[in-house]
Every structure is written in C-alpha cells, then in structure tokens.
CSV table of C-alpha atoms in Angstrom, one decimal:
chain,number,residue,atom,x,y,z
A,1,UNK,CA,-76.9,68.7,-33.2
A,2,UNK,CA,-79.5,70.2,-30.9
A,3,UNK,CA,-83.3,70.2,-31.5
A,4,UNK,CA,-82.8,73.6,-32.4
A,5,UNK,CA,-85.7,73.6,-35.5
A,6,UNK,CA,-88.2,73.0,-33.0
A,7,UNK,CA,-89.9,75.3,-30.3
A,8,UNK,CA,-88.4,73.8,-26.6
A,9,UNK,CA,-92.3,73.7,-25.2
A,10,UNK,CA,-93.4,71.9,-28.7
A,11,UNK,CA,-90.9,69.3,-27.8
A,12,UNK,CA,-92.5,65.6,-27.6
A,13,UNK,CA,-91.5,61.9,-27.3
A,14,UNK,CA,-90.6,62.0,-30.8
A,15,UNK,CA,-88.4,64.4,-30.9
A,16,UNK,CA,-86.7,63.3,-27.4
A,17,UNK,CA,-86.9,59.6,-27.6
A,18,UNK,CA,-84.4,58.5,-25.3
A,19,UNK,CA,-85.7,60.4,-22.9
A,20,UNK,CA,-88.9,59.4,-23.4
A,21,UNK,CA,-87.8,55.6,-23.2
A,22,UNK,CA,-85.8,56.0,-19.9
A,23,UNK,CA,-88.4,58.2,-18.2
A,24,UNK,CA,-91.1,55.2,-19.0
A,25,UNK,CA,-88.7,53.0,-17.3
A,26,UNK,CA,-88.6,54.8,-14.5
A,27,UNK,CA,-91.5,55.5,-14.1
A,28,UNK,CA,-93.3,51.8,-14.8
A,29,UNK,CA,-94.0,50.1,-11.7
A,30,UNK,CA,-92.5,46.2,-12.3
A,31,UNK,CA,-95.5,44.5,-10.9
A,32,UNK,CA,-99.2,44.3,-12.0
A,33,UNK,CA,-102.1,45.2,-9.9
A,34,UNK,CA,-102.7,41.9,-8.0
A,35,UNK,CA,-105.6,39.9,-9.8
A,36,UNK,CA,-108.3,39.9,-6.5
A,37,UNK,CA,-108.5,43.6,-7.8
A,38,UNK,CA,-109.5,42.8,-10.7
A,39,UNK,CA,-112.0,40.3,-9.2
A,40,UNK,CA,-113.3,42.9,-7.2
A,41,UNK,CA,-114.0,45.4,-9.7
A,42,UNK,CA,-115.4,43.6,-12.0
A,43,UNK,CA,-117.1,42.1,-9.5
A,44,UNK,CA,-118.7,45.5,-8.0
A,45,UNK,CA,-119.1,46.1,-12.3
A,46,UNK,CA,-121.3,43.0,-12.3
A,47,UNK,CA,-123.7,44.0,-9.3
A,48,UNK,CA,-123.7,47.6,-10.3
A,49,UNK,CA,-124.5,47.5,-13.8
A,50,UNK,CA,-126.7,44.3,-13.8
A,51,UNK,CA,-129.7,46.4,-12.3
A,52,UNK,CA,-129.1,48.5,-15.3
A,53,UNK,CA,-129.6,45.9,-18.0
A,54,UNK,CA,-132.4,43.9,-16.2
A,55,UNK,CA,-133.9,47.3,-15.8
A,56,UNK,CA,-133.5,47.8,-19.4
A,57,UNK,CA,-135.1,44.4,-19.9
A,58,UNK,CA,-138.0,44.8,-17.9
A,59,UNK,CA,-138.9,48.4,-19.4
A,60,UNK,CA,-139.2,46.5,-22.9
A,61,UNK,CA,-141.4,43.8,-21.5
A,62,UNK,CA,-143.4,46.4,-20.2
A,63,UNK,CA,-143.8,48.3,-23.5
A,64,UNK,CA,-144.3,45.0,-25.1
A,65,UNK,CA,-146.8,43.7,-23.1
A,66,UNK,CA,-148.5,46.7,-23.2
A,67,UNK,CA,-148.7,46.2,-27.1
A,68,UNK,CA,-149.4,42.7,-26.4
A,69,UNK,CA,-152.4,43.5,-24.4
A,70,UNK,CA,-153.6,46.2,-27.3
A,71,UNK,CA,-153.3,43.7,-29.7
A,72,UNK,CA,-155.0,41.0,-27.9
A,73,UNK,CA,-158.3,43.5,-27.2
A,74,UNK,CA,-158.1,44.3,-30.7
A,75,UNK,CA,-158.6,40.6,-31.8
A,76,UNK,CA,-161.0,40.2,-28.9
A,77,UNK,CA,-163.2,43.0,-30.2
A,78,UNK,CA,-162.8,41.8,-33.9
A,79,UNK,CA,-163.8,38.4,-32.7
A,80,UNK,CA,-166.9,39.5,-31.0
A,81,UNK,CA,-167.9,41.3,-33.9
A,82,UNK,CA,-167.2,38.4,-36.3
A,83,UNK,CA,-169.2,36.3,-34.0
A,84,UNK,CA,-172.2,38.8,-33.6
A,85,UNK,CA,-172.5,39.3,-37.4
A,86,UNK,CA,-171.9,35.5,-37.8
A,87,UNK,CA,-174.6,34.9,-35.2
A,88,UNK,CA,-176.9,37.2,-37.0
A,89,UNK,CA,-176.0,35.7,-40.7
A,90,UNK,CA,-176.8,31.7,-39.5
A,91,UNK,CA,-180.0,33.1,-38.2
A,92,UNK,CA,-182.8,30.7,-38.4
A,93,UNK,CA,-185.4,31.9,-40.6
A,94,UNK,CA,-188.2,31.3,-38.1
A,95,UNK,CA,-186.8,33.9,-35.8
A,96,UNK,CA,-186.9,36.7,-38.2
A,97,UNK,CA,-188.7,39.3,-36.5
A,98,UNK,CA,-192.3,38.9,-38.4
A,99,UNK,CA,-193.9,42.4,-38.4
A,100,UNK,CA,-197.7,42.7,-39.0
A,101,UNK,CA,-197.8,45.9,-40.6
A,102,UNK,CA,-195.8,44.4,-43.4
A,103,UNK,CA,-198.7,43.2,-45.2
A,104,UNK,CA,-197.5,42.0,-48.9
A,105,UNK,CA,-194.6,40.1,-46.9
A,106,UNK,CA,-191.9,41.9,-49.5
A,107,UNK,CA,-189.8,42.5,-45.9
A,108,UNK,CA,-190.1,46.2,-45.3
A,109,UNK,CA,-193.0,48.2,-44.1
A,110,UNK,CA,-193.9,51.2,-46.6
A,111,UNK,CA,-196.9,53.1,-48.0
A,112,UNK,CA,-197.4,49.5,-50.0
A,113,UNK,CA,-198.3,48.1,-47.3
A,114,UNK,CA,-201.0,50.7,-46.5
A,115,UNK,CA,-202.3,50.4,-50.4
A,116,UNK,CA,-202.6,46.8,-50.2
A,117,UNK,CA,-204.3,46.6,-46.8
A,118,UNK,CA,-207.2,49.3,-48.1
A,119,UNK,CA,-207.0,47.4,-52.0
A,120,UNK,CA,-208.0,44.6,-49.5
A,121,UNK,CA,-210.5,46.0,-47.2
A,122,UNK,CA,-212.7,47.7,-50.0
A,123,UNK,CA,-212.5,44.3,-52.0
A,124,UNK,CA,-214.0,42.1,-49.0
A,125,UNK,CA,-210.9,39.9,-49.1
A,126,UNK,CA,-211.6,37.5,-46.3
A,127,UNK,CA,-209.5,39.5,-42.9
A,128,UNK,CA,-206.3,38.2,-41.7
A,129,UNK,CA,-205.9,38.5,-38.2
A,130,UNK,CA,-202.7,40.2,-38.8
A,131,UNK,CA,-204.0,42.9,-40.2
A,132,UNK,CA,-205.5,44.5,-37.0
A,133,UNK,CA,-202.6,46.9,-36.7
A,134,UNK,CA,-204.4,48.7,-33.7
A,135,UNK,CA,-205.8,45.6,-31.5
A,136,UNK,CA,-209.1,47.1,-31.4
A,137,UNK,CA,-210.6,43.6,-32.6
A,138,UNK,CA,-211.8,45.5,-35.6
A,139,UNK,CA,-210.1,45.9,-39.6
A,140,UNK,CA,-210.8,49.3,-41.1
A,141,UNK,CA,-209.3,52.5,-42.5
A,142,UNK,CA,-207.8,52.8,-38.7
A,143,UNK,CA,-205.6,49.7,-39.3
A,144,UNK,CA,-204.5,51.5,-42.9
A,145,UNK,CA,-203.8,54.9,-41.1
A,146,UNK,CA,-200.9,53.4,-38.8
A,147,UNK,CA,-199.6,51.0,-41.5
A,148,UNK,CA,-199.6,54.8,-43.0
A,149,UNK,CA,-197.9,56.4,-40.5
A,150,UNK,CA,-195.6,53.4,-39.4
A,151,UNK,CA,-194.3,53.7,-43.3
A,152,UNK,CA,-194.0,57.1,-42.7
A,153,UNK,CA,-191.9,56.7,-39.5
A,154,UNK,CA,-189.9,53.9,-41.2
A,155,UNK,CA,-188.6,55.9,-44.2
A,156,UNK,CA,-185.8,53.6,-45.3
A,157,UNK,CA,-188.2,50.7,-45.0
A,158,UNK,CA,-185.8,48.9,-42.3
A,159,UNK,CA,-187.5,46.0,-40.5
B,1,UNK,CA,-111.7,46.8,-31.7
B,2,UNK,CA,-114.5,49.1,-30.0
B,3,UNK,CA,-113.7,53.0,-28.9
B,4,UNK,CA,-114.4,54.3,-25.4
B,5,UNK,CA,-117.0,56.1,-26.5
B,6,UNK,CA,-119.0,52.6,-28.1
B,7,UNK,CA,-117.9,51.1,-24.6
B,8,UNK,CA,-119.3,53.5,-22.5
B,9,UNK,CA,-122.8,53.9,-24.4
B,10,UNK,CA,-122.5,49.8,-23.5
B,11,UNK,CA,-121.6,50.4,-20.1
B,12,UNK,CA,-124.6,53.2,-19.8
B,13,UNK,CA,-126.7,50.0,-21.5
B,14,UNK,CA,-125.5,48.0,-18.5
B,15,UNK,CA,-123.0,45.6,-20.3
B,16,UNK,CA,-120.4,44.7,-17.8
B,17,UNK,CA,-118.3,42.8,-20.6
B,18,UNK,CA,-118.0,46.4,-22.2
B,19,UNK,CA,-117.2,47.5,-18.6
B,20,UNK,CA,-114.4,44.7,-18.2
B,21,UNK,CA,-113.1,45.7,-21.8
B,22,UNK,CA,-112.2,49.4,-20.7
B,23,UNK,CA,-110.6,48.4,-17.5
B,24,UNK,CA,-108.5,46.4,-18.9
B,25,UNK,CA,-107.6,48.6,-21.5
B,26,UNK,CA,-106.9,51.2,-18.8
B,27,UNK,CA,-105.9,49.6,-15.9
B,28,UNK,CA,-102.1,49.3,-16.2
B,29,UNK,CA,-102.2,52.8,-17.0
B,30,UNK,CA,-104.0,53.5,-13.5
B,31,UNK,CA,-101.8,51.2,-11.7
B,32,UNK,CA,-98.5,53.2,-12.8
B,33,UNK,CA,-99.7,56.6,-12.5
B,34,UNK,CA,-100.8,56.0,-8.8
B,35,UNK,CA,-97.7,54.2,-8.1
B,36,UNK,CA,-96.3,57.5,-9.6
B,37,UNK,CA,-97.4,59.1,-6.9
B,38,UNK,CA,-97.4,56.6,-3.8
B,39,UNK,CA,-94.3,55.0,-4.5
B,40,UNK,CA,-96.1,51.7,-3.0
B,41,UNK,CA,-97.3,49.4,-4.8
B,42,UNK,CA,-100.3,48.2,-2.1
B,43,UNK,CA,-101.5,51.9,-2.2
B,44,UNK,CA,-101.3,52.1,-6.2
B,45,UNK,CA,-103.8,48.7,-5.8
B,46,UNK,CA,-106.0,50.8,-3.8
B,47,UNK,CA,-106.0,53.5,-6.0
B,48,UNK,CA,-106.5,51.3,-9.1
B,49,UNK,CA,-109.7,50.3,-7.2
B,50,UNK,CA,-110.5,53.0,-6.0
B,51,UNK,CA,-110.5,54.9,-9.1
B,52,UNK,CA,-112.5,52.4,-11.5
B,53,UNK,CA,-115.0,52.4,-8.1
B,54,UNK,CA,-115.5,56.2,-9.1
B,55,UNK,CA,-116.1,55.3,-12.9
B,56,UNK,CA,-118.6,52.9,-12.7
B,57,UNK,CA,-120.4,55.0,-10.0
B,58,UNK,CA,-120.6,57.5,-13.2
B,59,UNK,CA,-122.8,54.8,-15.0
B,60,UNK,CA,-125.7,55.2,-15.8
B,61,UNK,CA,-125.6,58.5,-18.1
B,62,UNK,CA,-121.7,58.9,-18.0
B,63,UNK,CA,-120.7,61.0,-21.4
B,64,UNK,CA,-116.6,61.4,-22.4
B,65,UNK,CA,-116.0,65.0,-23.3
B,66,UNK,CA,-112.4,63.6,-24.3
B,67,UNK,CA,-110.0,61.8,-24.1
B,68,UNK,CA,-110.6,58.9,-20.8
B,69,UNK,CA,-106.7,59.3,-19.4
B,70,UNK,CA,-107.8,63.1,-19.4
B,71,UNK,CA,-111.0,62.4,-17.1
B,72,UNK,CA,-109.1,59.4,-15.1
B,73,UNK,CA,-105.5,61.4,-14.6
B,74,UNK,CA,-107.3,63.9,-12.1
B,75,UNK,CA,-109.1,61.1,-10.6
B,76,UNK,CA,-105.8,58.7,-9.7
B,77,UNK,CA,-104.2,62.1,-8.3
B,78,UNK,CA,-107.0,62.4,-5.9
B,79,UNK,CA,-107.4,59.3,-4.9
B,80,UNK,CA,-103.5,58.9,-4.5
B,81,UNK,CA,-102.9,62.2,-2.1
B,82,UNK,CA,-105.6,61.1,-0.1
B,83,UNK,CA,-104.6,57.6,0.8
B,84,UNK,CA,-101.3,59.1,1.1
B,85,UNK,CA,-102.2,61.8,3.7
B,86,UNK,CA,-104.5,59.2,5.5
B,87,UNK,CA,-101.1,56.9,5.7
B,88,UNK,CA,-99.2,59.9,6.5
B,89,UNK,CA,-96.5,59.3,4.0
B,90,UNK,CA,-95.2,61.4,1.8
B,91,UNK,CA,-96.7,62.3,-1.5
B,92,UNK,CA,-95.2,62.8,-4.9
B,93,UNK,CA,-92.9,61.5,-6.7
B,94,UNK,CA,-89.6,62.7,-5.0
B,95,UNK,CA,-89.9,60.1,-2.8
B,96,UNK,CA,-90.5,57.8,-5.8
B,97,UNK,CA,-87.1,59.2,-7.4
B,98,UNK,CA,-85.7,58.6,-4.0
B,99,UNK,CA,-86.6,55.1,-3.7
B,100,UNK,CA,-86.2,54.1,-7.5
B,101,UNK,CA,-83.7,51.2,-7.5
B,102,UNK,CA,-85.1,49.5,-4.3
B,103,UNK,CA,-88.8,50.1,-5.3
B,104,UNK,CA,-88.0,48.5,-8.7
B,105,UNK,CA,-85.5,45.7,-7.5
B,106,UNK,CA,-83.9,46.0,-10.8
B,107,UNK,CA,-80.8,47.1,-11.4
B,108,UNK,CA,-81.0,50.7,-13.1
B,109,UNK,CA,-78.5,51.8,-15.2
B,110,UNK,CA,-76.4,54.6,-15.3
B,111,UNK,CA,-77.8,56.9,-17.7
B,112,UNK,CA,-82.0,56.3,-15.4
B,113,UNK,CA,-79.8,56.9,-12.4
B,114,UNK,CA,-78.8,60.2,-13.5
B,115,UNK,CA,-82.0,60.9,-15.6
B,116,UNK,CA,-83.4,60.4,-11.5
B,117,UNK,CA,-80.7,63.2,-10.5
B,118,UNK,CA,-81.8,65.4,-13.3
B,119,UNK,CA,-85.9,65.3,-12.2
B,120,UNK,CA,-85.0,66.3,-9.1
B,121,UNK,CA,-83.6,69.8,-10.2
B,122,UNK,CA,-87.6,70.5,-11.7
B,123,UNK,CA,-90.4,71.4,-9.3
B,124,UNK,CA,-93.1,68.9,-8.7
B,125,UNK,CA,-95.3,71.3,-11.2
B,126,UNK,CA,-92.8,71.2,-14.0
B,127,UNK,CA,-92.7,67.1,-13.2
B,128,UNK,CA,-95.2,66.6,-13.7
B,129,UNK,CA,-95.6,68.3,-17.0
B,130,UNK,CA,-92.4,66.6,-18.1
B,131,UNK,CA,-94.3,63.5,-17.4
B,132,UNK,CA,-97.6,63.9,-19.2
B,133,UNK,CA,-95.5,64.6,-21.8
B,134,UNK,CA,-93.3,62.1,-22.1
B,135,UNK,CA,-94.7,59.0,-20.4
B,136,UNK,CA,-98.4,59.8,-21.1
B,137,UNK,CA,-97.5,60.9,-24.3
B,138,UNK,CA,-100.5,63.4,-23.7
B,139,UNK,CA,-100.8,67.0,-26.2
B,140,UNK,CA,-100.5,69.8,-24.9
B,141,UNK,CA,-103.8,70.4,-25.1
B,142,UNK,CA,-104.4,67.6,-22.8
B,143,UNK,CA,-102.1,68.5,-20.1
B,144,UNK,CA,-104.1,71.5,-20.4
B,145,UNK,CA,-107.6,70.0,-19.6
B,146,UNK,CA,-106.1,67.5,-17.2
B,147,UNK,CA,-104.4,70.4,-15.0
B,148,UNK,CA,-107.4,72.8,-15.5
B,149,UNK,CA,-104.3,75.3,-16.8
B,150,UNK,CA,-104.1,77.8,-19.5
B,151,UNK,CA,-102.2,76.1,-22.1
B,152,UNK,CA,-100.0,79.1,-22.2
B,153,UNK,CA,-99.6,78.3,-18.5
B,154,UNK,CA,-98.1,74.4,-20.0
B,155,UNK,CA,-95.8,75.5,-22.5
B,156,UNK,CA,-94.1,77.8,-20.3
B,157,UNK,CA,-93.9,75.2,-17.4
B,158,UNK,CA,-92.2,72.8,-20.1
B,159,UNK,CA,-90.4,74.9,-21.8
B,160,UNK,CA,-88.7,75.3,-18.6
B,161,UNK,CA,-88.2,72.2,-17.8
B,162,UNK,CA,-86.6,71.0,-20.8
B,163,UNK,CA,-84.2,73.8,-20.3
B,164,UNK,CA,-83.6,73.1,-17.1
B,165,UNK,CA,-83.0,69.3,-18.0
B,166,UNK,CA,-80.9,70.2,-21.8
B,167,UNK,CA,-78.8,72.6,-18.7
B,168,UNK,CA,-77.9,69.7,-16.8
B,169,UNK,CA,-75.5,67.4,-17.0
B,170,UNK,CA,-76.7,64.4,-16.0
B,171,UNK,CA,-79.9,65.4,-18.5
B,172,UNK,CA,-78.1,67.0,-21.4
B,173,UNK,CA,-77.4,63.9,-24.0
B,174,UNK,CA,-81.1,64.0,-24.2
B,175,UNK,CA,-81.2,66.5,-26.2
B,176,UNK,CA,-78.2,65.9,-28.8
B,177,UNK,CA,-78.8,63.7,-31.6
C-alpha cells in the first residue's frame, strides 16, 4: 500500500525509511576527517579563545583590585582615626592645654570664671599670676571683662 | 549532556573544552555534507576546517537563532563551491552519484545503485531538498531557513521530487510498504 494518508511534501524519514537508510548510505563518506584537522582546529580554538578567557580573568582582577584598594583606604582611614582618638585618649595629663581664664580649674571657661575672679579681686585674695588675662602686669575689673567676654565667646564652655 | 546554546555562551566565555565539545558533536556532520558536494575527500577536510575556522571567528558574541546544522549547512555549501571552482572541478553532487562505488570502495548493492539512477532524474534544487530531508533529517521549516526559501517554495520542490522518484522505477519500492 502506498503512503497515500499522508500529503507527498509532508513525507519524512519516517514514513520512507528505506529510503532514508539507503540515501544515508550513499551519501556517508567511509572515512573520517584525518585527525591533524582536528589538531588544527582545536588548536586555532585554543589561541583564539584563550585571549577571551584571560581577558575575562584580567577584567575581574581589575574590578577586584579596585575593591581591594577601596577597602584597604577604608581600613587606612579607620586606622588613622583609631590612632588619632587613641593618641588623644592616652594623653598625658600635663599636656592638657591649661587656659588661664579658667580660673576655678572646673575645665571650661564661663561667666564662673568671671564671678570668681571679681569674688576674688574685691576680697584681697592674694593675686595669682594667672589671673592677668590681659598682660598689662596689672589684676582688675579689665582681667574680669575678657574672662567675661571669653565666656561669652566660648558658649558651650569647650576648652 | 550540554545544549549548543550552554556551549556557545561557554565558547563566548572563552572555554575551548566547550569549543572542542561542539566540534566534535558536529564535525562528522561537516565532513559528509562537504564531501556531498566535493566528492573528494581531501577537499571535504578542507571544508571541515574551513568551516569551524568561520565559527570560531564568530566568538566572541556569537548568538544561535536555531538550530547549528541550519547556520553551518549554508556555510559548508560555500566553502565547498569555492574550493571547488578554485580546483576547477565540478561541483555538486552529480559527480558524487557518478563516482559512488569508486569514491566509497565498497561494494553498493543493487537497490543504492539504482536509488543513484533514480537521483539523477531530480534537479540539483529538488536534490537537495530530498536530501535535507532525508539525510539531515531537517523540518521543513528548516530547509526553509537553510535555503532562504518560502516554505511553500520547499514543499512544492519535494513534493516533486518524491513524485518524480515514487514515478520511477528504479525509485518506486520506496514508497510501497
């Protein structure tokens, strides 16, 4: 019986498989490609696509590296500040910056300061050198009025 | 075992292995369809060579639209005329039907020597229709995108043949079950 239930141009190896078979015969060469092809080709494969993967390789050092190099001036900066606040935590006492105007010695200059100096001027209290605020050799109201105004400047009382 | 398609985005990586992977997988394939055409086997070597030589040019950023017999069949055909013309021998596979039993060294048996007989009644376009068909096992589809023809175009071209072929005596036991 003919392949009659089937369209001629639908027709495939299934259908025809004899004819399939025999024109495969024919039409498969009986040798193999000689192996020095397939050296060179996989050969030229090698050179050509190596570039590609070293490429590949080097554009991910380079991103790492540059992470690298963001992390490392990250932990430089961090370590700079550790060791500046360090530095200024183990600060001997005796370098503490001593300001004159901070005459009760609580560590902050304010209008305190001011009070106790003129409390100590009208009560005679035997003059410290400190206490000449202005350097004109002399301790008076002058030496109260820029305690004053260096309280006044100092708001937060900072050193 | 890996598709084209996850070989080739390895290949576009730079992996050779996937590169040796798809020529093997293909190269057989290449070596027949260019003897196909040559009908010499040190030609078909060149054209196996030649052919893969084109692929991997293609890498980096090479993308399959389909199917790789449908992007390499065009490619082997090509290559195949041209070393052919610059040879000056003749090209197509009359001369392979021609030169069958001395090309293979095998002894062919009745029924191949007249399925030979029976090719040569079709034109080299209806061929090699019959062929895609039937040896590449392509769809028709295929054919279509291979030949850069309408698919109406293929059916009619096969349809022909086959008739042509269930017509002929040497041809018609094909087509009787």
């Amino acid at each position: 019986m003919e392949n009659n239930n089937k369209n001629t141009d639908q027709l495939d190896n299934q259908d025809l498989p004899e004819l399939s078979e025999d024109l495969q015969a024919l039409f498969t060469s009986n040798k193999l490609p000689p192996s020095q092809i397939d050296q060179t080709i996989l050969h030229r494969a090698e050179q050509h696509l190596h570039p590609l993967g070293r490429s590949r390789t080097n554009t991910k050092l380079l991103r790492w590296s540059g992470v690298a190099v963001a992390i490392a001036a990250c932990l430089m900066i961090m370590f700079w500040m550790n060791i500046s606040d360090t530095a200024k935590q183990i600060q001997p006492p005796n370098m503490i910056a001593v300001n004159p105007k901070d005459i009760n010695n609580n560590g902050k200059v304010d209008i305190m300061d001011a009070f106790t100096l003129a409390k100590a001027i009208e009560n005679n209290k035997t003059p410290q050198a400190t206490w000449d605020i202005n350097k004109d050799h002399k301790i008076n109201q002058q030496d109260v009025d820029a305690i004053a105004l260096a309280a006044v400047q100092l708001s937060q009382g900072v050193l | 075992m890996p598709s084209d398609q996850e070989l080739i985005k390895l290949i576009n990586q730079g992996d050779s292995n996937a590169f040796e992977t798809l020529y093997l997988r293909y190269r057989d394939w290449v070596f027949n369809l260019a003897w196909r055409f040559t009908a010499n086997h040190e030609d078909s070597g060149d054209v196996l060579q030649e052919t893969f030589s084109y692929l991997l040019r293609k890498f980096p950023g090479f993308t399959l639209t389909a199917n790789l017999k449908t992007f390499l069949y065009p490619v082997v055909k090509h290559l195949a005329i041209n070393i052919q013309t610059k040879n000056k021998r003749f090209t197509g596979n009359e001369q392979l039907l021609d030169s069958l039993p001395a090309a293979t060294e095998t002894i062919i048996d009745e029924a191949r020597t007249e399925l030979a007989r029976g090719l040569k009644k079709l034109s080299d376009q209806q061929k090699e229709i019959v062929l895609l068909r039937f040896v590449d096992n392509f769809s028709l589809e295929e054919i279509a995108q291979t030949l850069d023809i309408a698919i109406g175009t293929v059916k009619s071209r096969l349809h022909r043949a086959l008739e042509t072929l269930r017509n002929d005596p040497n041809t018609k036991k094909y087509f009787k079950k």
